[in-house]
Tab-separated table of C-alpha atoms in Angstrom:
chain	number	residue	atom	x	y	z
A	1	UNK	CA	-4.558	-5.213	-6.036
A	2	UNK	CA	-2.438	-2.814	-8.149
A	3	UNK	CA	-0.063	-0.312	-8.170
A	4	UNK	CA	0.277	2.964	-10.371
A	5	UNK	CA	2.826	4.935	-10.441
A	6	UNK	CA	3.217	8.909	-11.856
A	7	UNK	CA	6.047	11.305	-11.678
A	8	UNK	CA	5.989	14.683	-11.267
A	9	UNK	CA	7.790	16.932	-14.037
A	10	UNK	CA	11.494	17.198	-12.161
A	11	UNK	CA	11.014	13.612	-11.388
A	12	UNK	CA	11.524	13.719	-7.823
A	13	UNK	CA	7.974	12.580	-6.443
A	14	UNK	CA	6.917	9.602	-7.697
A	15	UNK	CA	3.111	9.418	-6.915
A	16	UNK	CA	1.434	6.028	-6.349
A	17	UNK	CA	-2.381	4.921	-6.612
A	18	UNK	CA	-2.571	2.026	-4.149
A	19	UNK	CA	-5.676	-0.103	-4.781
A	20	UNK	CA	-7.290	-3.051	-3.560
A	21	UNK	CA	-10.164	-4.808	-5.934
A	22	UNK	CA	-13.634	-5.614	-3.704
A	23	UNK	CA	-12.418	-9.525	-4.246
A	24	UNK	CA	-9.128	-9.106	-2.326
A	25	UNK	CA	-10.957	-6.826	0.135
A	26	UNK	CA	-12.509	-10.002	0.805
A	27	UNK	CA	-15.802	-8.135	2.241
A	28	UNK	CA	-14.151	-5.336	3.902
A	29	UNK	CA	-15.189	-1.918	5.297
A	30	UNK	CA	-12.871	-0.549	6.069
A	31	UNK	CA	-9.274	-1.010	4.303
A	32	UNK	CA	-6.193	1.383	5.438
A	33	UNK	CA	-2.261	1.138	4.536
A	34	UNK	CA	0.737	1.371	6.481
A	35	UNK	CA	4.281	1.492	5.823
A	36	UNK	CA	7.546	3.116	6.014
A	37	UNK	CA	6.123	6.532	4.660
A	38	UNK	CA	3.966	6.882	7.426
A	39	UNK	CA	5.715	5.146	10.437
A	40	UNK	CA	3.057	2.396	9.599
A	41	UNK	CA	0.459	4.083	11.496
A	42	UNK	CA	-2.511	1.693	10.783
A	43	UNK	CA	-4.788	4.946	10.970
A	44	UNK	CA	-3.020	7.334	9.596
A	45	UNK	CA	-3.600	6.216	5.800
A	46	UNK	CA	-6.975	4.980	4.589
A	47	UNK	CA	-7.936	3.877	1.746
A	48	UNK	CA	-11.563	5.549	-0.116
A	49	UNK	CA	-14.356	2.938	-1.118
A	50	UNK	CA	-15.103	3.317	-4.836
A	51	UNK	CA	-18.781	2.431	-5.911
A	52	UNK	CA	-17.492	-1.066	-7.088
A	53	UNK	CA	-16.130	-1.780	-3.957
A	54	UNK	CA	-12.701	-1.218	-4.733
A	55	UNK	CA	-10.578	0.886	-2.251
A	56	UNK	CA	-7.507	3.323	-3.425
A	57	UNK	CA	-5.560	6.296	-2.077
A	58	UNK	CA	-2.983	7.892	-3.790
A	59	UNK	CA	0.212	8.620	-2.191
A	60	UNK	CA	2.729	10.829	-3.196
A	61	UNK	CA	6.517	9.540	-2.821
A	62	UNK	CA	9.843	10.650	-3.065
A	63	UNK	CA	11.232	9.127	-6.429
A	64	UNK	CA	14.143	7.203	-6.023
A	65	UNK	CA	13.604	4.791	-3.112
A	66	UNK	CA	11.702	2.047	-2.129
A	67	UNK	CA	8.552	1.819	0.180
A	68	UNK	CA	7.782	-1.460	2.420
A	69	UNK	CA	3.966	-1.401	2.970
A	70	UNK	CA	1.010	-3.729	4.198
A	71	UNK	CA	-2.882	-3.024	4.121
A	72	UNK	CA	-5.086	-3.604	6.954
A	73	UNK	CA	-8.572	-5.014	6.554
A	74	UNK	CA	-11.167	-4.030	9.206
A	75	UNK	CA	-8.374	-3.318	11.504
A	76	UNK	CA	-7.639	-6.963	11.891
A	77	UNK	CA	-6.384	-8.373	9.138
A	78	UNK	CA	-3.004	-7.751	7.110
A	79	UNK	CA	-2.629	-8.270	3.049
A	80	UNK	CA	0.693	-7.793	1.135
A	81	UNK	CA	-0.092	-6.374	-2.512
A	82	UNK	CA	-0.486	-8.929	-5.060
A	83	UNK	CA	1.229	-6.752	-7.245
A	84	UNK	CA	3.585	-5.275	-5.269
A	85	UNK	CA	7.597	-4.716	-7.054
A	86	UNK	CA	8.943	-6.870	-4.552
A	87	UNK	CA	8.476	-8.826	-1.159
A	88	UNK	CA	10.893	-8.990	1.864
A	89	UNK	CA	11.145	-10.791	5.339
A	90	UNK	CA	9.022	-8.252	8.402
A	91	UNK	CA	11.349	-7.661	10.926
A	92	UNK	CA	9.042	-8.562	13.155
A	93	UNK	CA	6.970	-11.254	12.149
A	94	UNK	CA	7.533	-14.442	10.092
A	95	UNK	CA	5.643	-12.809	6.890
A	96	UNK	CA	6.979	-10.400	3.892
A	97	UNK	CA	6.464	-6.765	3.386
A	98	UNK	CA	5.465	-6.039	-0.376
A	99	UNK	CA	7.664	-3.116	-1.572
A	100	UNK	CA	6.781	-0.588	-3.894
A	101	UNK	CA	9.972	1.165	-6.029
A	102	UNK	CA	10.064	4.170	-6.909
């Protein structure tokens, strides 16, 4: 998993390539991501397959902020980013959030 981060020219948006390798997709289909920048609709955000079986989409951001965010797997299974800039507690679970910073 990775993150990679661009900004635009006036430094306000901050956009971010979210991508998960075809290892920690662990065999998966069908890989979407869901956070605070889209009311973590499970749906709303998936990610494309590459030919390697890697999945990214790239997300543009409002610089300046952070981003808590989870993938789903299949539509069963959650995965914090490996790489994420930080982790903290779910409100509503007993697992962590990564967090991207923008």
């Amino acid at each position: 998993m990775s993150l990679k981060k661009s900004y635009s020219k006036d430094k306000k948006i901050c956009n971010v390539t979210f991508s998960v390798s075809q290892e920690a997709a662990h065999g998966a289909e069908k890989v979407s991501i869901a956070g605070d920048f889209n009311s973590w609709s499970s749906t709303e955000t998936p990610l494309k397959k590459g030919k390697d079986g890697s999945f990214s989409v790239k997300i543009p951001l409002e610089a300046g902020k952070e981003y808590q965010f989870r993938y789903l797997l299949d539509g069963k299974h959650w995965e914090n980013d490996w790489a994420a800039d930080k982790y903290i507690p779910a409100p509503f679970s007993h697992t962590d959030n990564s967090v991207v910073i923008c």
